[in-house]
JSON list of C-alpha atoms in Angstrom, two decimals:
[
{"chain": "A", "resi": 1, "resn": "MET", "atom": "CA", "xyz": [94.69, 139.84, 85.71]},
{"chain": "A", "resi": 2, "resn": "ASP", "atom": "CA", "xyz": [94.71, 140.12, 81.94]},
{"chain": "A", "resi": 3, "resn": "CYS", "atom": "CA", "xyz": [91.06, 140.71, 81.00]},
{"chain": "A", "resi": 4, "resn": "ILE", "atom": "CA", "xyz": [90.50, 141.99, 77.47]},
{"chain": "A", "resi": 5, "resn": "PHE", "atom": "CA", "xyz": [87.35, 143.90, 78.46]},
{"chain": "A", "resi": 6, "resn": "CYS", "atom": "CA", "xyz": [89.08, 145.52, 81.45]},
{"chain": "A", "resi": 7, "resn": "GLY", "atom": "CA", "xyz": [91.87, 146.56, 79.11]},
{"chain": "A", "resi": 8, "resn": "LEU", "atom": "CA", "xyz": [89.42, 148.18, 76.69]},
{"chain": "A", "resi": 9, "resn": "ILE", "atom": "CA", "xyz": [87.70, 150.01, 79.55]},
{"chain": "A", "resi": 10, "resn": "ARG", "atom": "CA", "xyz": [90.98, 151.12, 81.14]},
{"chain": "A", "resi": 11, "resn": "GLU", "atom": "CA", "xyz": [92.54, 152.27, 77.85]},
{"chain": "A", "resi": 12, "resn": "GLY", "atom": "CA", "xyz": [89.31, 153.68, 76.38]},
{"chain": "A", "resi": 13, "resn": "THR", "atom": "CA", "xyz": [90.07, 152.02, 73.05]},
{"chain": "A", "resi": 14, "resn": "ALA", "atom": "CA", "xyz": [86.74, 150.33, 72.39]},
{"chain": "A", "resi": 15, "resn": "SER", "atom": "CA", "xyz": [84.22, 151.51, 69.84]},
{"chain": "A", "resi": 16, "resn": "TRP", "atom": "CA", "xyz": [81.93, 152.95, 72.51]},
{"chain": "A", "resi": 17, "resn": "VAL", "atom": "CA", "xyz": [78.16, 152.93, 72.35]},
{"chain": "A", "resi": 18, "resn": "ALA", "atom": "CA", "xyz": [77.71, 154.07, 75.98]},
{"chain": "A", "resi": 19, "resn": "ARG", "atom": "CA", "xyz": [80.01, 154.65, 78.95]},
{"chain": "A", "resi": 20, "resn": "GLY", "atom": "CA", "xyz": [78.98, 154.98, 82.56]},
{"chain": "A", "resi": 21, "resn": "PRO", "atom": "CA", "xyz": [80.52, 154.51, 85.98]},
{"chain": "A", "resi": 22, "resn": "VAL", "atom": "CA", "xyz": [78.89, 151.09, 86.52]},
{"chain": "A", "resi": 23, "resn": "ALA", "atom": "CA", "xyz": [78.05, 149.79, 83.03]},
{"chain": "A", "resi": 24, "resn": "CYS", "atom": "CA", "xyz": [79.27, 150.42, 79.51]},
{"chain": "A", "resi": 25, "resn": "ALA", "atom": "CA", "xyz": [78.58, 149.21, 75.98]},
{"chain": "A", "resi": 26, "resn": "PHE", "atom": "CA", "xyz": [80.74, 148.80, 72.90]},
{"chain": "A", "resi": 27, "resn": "THR", "atom": "CA", "xyz": [80.72, 147.05, 69.55]},
{"chain": "A", "resi": 28, "resn": "PRO", "atom": "CA", "xyz": [82.65, 143.76, 69.32]},
{"chain": "A", "resi": 29, "resn": "LEU", "atom": "CA", "xyz": [85.27, 143.07, 66.65]},
{"chain": "A", "resi": 30, "resn": "ASN", "atom": "CA", "xyz": [83.25, 140.22, 65.11]},
{"chain": "A", "resi": 31, "resn": "LEU", "atom": "CA", "xyz": [79.69, 141.41, 64.58]},
{"chain": "A", "resi": 32, "resn": "LEU", "atom": "CA", "xyz": [76.91, 138.83, 64.41]},
{"chain": "A", "resi": 33, "resn": "ALA", "atom": "CA", "xyz": [74.62, 141.48, 62.89]},
{"chain": "A", "resi": 34, "resn": "PRO", "atom": "CA", "xyz": [74.67, 145.23, 62.24]},
{"chain": "A", "resi": 35, "resn": "GLY", "atom": "CA", "xyz": [74.43, 146.97, 65.60]},
{"chain": "A", "resi": 36, "resn": "HIS", "atom": "CA", "xyz": [75.64, 143.97, 67.65]},
{"chain": "A", "resi": 37, "resn": "THR", "atom": "CA", "xyz": [76.70, 145.48, 70.99]},
{"chain": "A", "resi": 38, "resn": "LEU", "atom": "CA", "xyz": [78.36, 144.12, 74.14]},
{"chain": "A", "resi": 39, "resn": "VAL", "atom": "CA", "xyz": [77.16, 145.45, 77.49]},
{"chain": "A", "resi": 40, "resn": "VAL", "atom": "CA", "xyz": [79.49, 144.89, 80.46]},
{"chain": "A", "resi": 41, "resn": "PRO", "atom": "CA", "xyz": [80.00, 146.08, 84.02]},
{"chain": "A", "resi": 42, "resn": "THR", "atom": "CA", "xyz": [82.74, 148.70, 84.21]},
{"chain": "A", "resi": 43, "resn": "LEU", "atom": "CA", "xyz": [84.42, 146.86, 87.10]},
{"chain": "A", "resi": 44, "resn": "HIS", "atom": "CA", "xyz": [85.63, 143.30, 86.62]},
{"chain": "A", "resi": 45, "resn": "TYR", "atom": "CA", "xyz": [83.18, 140.59, 87.60]},
{"chain": "A", "resi": 46, "resn": "ALA", "atom": "CA", "xyz": [83.76, 137.20, 86.01]},
{"chain": "A", "resi": 47, "resn": "ASP", "atom": "CA", "xyz": [80.14, 136.14, 85.63]},
{"chain": "A", "resi": 48, "resn": "VAL", "atom": "CA", "xyz": [76.57, 136.50, 86.86]},
{"chain": "A", "resi": 49, "resn": "PHE", "atom": "CA", "xyz": [77.42, 134.54, 90.02]},
{"chain": "A", "resi": 50, "resn": "GLU", "atom": "CA", "xyz": [80.12, 137.01, 91.07]},
{"chain": "A", "resi": 51, "resn": "THR", "atom": "CA", "xyz": [78.38, 140.27, 90.10]},
{"chain": "A", "resi": 52, "resn": "PRO", "atom": "CA", "xyz": [76.76, 142.24, 92.95]},
{"chain": "A", "resi": 53, "resn": "PRO", "atom": "CA", "xyz": [73.00, 142.76, 92.48]},
{"chain": "A", "resi": 54, "resn": "GLU", "atom": "CA", "xyz": [73.38, 146.55, 92.13]},
{"chain": "A", "resi": 55, "resn": "ALA", "atom": "CA", "xyz": [75.94, 146.21, 89.33]},
{"chain": "A", "resi": 56, "resn": "LEU", "atom": "CA", "xyz": [73.86, 143.53, 87.60]},
{"chain": "A", "resi": 57, "resn": "ALA", "atom": "CA", "xyz": [70.81, 145.82, 87.76]},
{"chain": "A", "resi": 58, "resn": "ALA", "atom": "CA", "xyz": [72.78, 148.67, 86.14]},
{"chain": "A", "resi": 59, "resn": "VAL", "atom": "CA", "xyz": [74.09, 146.37, 83.41]},
{"chain": "A", "resi": 60, "resn": "THR", "atom": "CA", "xyz": [70.65, 144.96, 82.59]},
{"chain": "A", "resi": 61, "resn": "ALA", "atom": "CA", "xyz": [69.18, 148.48, 82.56]},
{"chain": "A", "resi": 62, "resn": "LEU", "atom": "CA", "xyz": [71.79, 149.41, 79.95]},
{"chain": "A", "resi": 63, "resn": "VAL", "atom": "CA", "xyz": [71.00, 146.20, 78.03]},
{"chain": "A", "resi": 64, "resn": "GLN", "atom": "CA", "xyz": [67.38, 147.35, 77.87]},
{"chain": "A", "resi": 65, "resn": "ARG", "atom": "CA", "xyz": [68.38, 150.85, 76.70]},
{"chain": "A", "resi": 66, "resn": "VAL", "atom": "CA", "xyz": [70.72, 149.48, 74.02]},
{"chain": "A", "resi": 67, "resn": "ALA", "atom": "CA", "xyz": [68.04, 147.06, 72.81]},
{"chain": "A", "resi": 68, "resn": "GLY", "atom": "CA", "xyz": [65.50, 149.88, 72.48]},
{"chain": "A", "resi": 69, "resn": "ALA", "atom": "CA", "xyz": [68.01, 152.11, 70.70]},
{"chain": "A", "resi": 70, "resn": "ALA", "atom": "CA", "xyz": [68.87, 149.31, 68.27]},
{"chain": "A", "resi": 71, "resn": "ARG", "atom": "CA", "xyz": [65.22, 148.73, 67.51]},
{"chain": "A", "resi": 72, "resn": "ASN", "atom": "CA", "xyz": [64.58, 152.42, 66.90]},
{"chain": "A", "resi": 73, "resn": "ALA", "atom": "CA", "xyz": [67.81, 153.41, 65.14]},
{"chain": "A", "resi": 74, "resn": "LEU", "atom": "CA", "xyz": [68.14, 150.31, 62.95]},
{"chain": "A", "resi": 75, "resn": "ASP", "atom": "CA", "xyz": [64.45, 149.48, 62.45]},
{"chain": "A", "resi": 76, "resn": "ALA", "atom": "CA", "xyz": [65.10, 146.05, 63.97]},
{"chain": "A", "resi": 77, "resn": "SER", "atom": "CA", "xyz": [62.03, 143.92, 64.60]},
{"chain": "A", "resi": 78, "resn": "GLY", "atom": "CA", "xyz": [63.59, 142.35, 67.70]},
{"chain": "A", "resi": 79, "resn": "VAL", "atom": "CA", "xyz": [66.81, 141.57, 69.54]},
{"chain": "A", "resi": 80, "resn": "ASN", "atom": "CA", "xyz": [68.53, 138.54, 70.98]},
{"chain": "A", "resi": 81, "resn": "ILE", "atom": "CA", "xyz": [70.13, 139.07, 74.37]},
{"chain": "A", "resi": 82, "resn": "LEU", "atom": "CA", "xyz": [72.79, 136.43, 74.93]},
{"chain": "A", "resi": 83, "resn": "SER", "atom": "CA", "xyz": [75.03, 135.74, 77.89]},
{"chain": "A", "resi": 84, "resn": "ALA", "atom": "CA", "xyz": [77.00, 132.82, 79.26]},
{"chain": "A", "resi": 85, "resn": "SER", "atom": "CA", "xyz": [78.31, 132.46, 82.82]},
{"chain": "A", "resi": 86, "resn": "GLY", "atom": "CA", "xyz": [80.82, 129.93, 84.05]},
{"chain": "A", "resi": 87, "resn": "PRO", "atom": "CA", "xyz": [83.12, 127.38, 82.44]},
{"chain": "A", "resi": 88, "resn": "GLY", "atom": "CA", "xyz": [80.34, 124.94, 81.51]},
{"chain": "A", "resi": 89, "resn": "SER", "atom": "CA", "xyz": [78.45, 127.61, 79.54]},
{"chain": "A", "resi": 90, "resn": "GLU", "atom": "CA", "xyz": [80.94, 128.33, 76.75]},
{"chain": "A", "resi": 91, "resn": "GLN", "atom": "CA", "xyz": [81.66, 131.77, 78.21]},
{"chain": "A", "resi": 92, "resn": "SER", "atom": "CA", "xyz": [84.34, 133.17, 75.91]},
{"chain": "A", "resi": 93, "resn": "VAL", "atom": "CA", "xyz": [85.64, 136.06, 78.04]},
{"chain": "A", "resi": 94, "resn": "PRO", "atom": "CA", "xyz": [85.67, 135.74, 81.86]},
{"chain": "A", "resi": 95, "resn": "HIS", "atom": "CA", "xyz": [84.09, 139.19, 82.35]},
{"chain": "A", "resi": 96, "resn": "LEU", "atom": "CA", "xyz": [80.30, 139.33, 82.61]},
{"chain": "A", "resi": 97, "resn": "HIS", "atom": "CA", "xyz": [78.88, 140.47, 79.29]},
{"chain": "A", "resi": 98, "resn": "PHE", "atom": "CA", "xyz": [75.63, 140.53, 77.41]},
{"chain": "A", "resi": 99, "resn": "HIS", "atom": "CA", "xyz": [75.42, 140.46, 73.63]},
{"chain": "A", "resi": 100, "resn": "VAL", "atom": "CA", "xyz": [72.59, 142.61, 72.30]},
{"chain": "A", "resi": 101, "resn": "VAL", "atom": "CA", "xyz": [72.03, 141.39, 68.74]},
{"chain": "A", "resi": 102, "resn": "PRO", "atom": "CA", "xyz": [69.48, 143.29, 66.60]},
{"chain": "A", "resi": 103, "resn": "ARG", "atom": "CA", "xyz": [67.28, 140.99, 64.53]},
{"chain": "A", "resi": 104, "resn": "TRP", "atom": "CA", "xyz": [65.11, 141.24, 61.43]},
{"chain": "A", "resi": 105, "resn": "ALA", "atom": "CA", "xyz": [62.64, 138.64, 60.18]},
{"chain": "A", "resi": 106, "resn": "ASP", "atom": "CA", "xyz": [64.68, 137.88, 57.06]},
{"chain": "A", "resi": 107, "resn": "ASP", "atom": "CA", "xyz": [68.23, 138.10, 58.47]},
{"chain": "A", "resi": 108, "resn": "GLY", "atom": "CA", "xyz": [69.05, 134.38, 58.15]},
{"chain": "A", "resi": 109, "resn": "LEU", "atom": "CA", "xyz": [70.55, 134.27, 61.65]},
{"chain": "A", "resi": 110, "resn": "SER", "atom": "CA", "xyz": [69.60, 131.61, 64.19]},
{"chain": "A", "resi": 111, "resn": "THR", "atom": "CA", "xyz": [70.72, 132.02, 67.79]},
{"chain": "A", "resi": 112, "resn": "TRP", "atom": "CA", "xyz": [68.40, 129.56, 69.49]},
{"chain": "A", "resi": 113, "resn": "PRO", "atom": "CA", "xyz": [69.93, 126.24, 70.57]},
{"chain": "A", "resi": 114, "resn": "ALA", "atom": "CA", "xyz": [69.16, 123.54, 68.04]},
{"chain": "A", "resi": 115, "resn": "GLY", "atom": "CA", "xyz": [69.34, 120.60, 70.43]},
{"chain": "A", "resi": 116, "resn": "ARG", "atom": "CA", "xyz": [68.74, 119.58, 74.02]},
{"chain": "A", "resi": 117, "resn": "SER", "atom": "CA", "xyz": [71.26, 119.04, 76.79]},
{"chain": "A", "resi": 118, "resn": "ALA", "atom": "CA", "xyz": [72.43, 115.49, 77.30]},
{"chain": "A", "resi": 119, "resn": "HIS", "atom": "CA", "xyz": [72.89, 116.18, 81.03]},
{"chain": "A", "resi": 120, "resn": "ARG", "atom": "CA", "xyz": [70.31, 114.62, 83.34]},
{"chain": "A", "resi": 121, "resn": "VAL", "atom": "CA", "xyz": [69.46, 115.31, 86.98]},
{"chain": "A", "resi": 122, "resn": "THR", "atom": "CA", "xyz": [67.41, 113.24, 89.39]},
{"chain": "A", "resi": 123, "resn": "GLY", "atom": "CA", "xyz": [64.06, 114.55, 90.53]},
{"chain": "A", "resi": 124, "resn": "ASP", "atom": "CA", "xyz": [62.26, 117.70, 89.44]},
{"chain": "A", "resi": 125, "resn": "ALA", "atom": "CA", "xyz": [64.90, 120.30, 88.49]},
{"chain": "A", "resi": 126, "resn": "GLY", "atom": "CA", "xyz": [62.46, 123.21, 88.83]},
{"chain": "A", "resi": 127, "resn": "ALA", "atom": "CA", "xyz": [61.41, 122.08, 92.31]},
{"chain": "A", "resi": 128, "resn": "ARG", "atom": "CA", "xyz": [65.06, 121.73, 93.33]},
{"chain": "A", "resi": 129, "resn": "ILE", "atom": "CA", "xyz": [65.77, 125.30, 92.19]},
{"chain": "A", "resi": 130, "resn": "ALA", "atom": "CA", "xyz": [62.67, 126.60, 93.99]},
{"chain": "A", "resi": 131, "resn": "GLU", "atom": "CA", "xyz": [63.83, 124.85, 97.17]},
{"chain": "A", "resi": 132, "resn": "ALA", "atom": "CA", "xyz": [67.30, 126.40, 96.83]},
{"chain": "A", "resi": 133, "resn": "LEU", "atom": "CA", "xyz": [65.70, 129.85, 96.50]},
{"chain": "A", "resi": 134, "resn": "ALA", "atom": "CA", "xyz": [63.54, 129.41, 99.61]}
]
């Protein structure tokens, strides 16, 4: 397997924000904003579907800590937390990751989708999901 994030973790060559046995955080090469940070599981899991609940909980706990630190250290007024899972989601690296992007009211950045999906399903999608969870 040739995963860029696994390579960074194995070699220790990332610009580290936090490192732990289950989750770690580092700055990406192409920053969307000052303080933009990637939070990933230390072990390789391709996406949210493959990640064990315990590892996902540790990763999201670190996401929360990084978001709070960004708000406090950079005087950010908010953060965007972005993630994509699976081939239909535009996931760029097949290793679960969350982007924590600090935001300010006047930063000129927009990360919210501008349109609506063209995909349609029959019936009530929310009810179908609720039934699948039951």
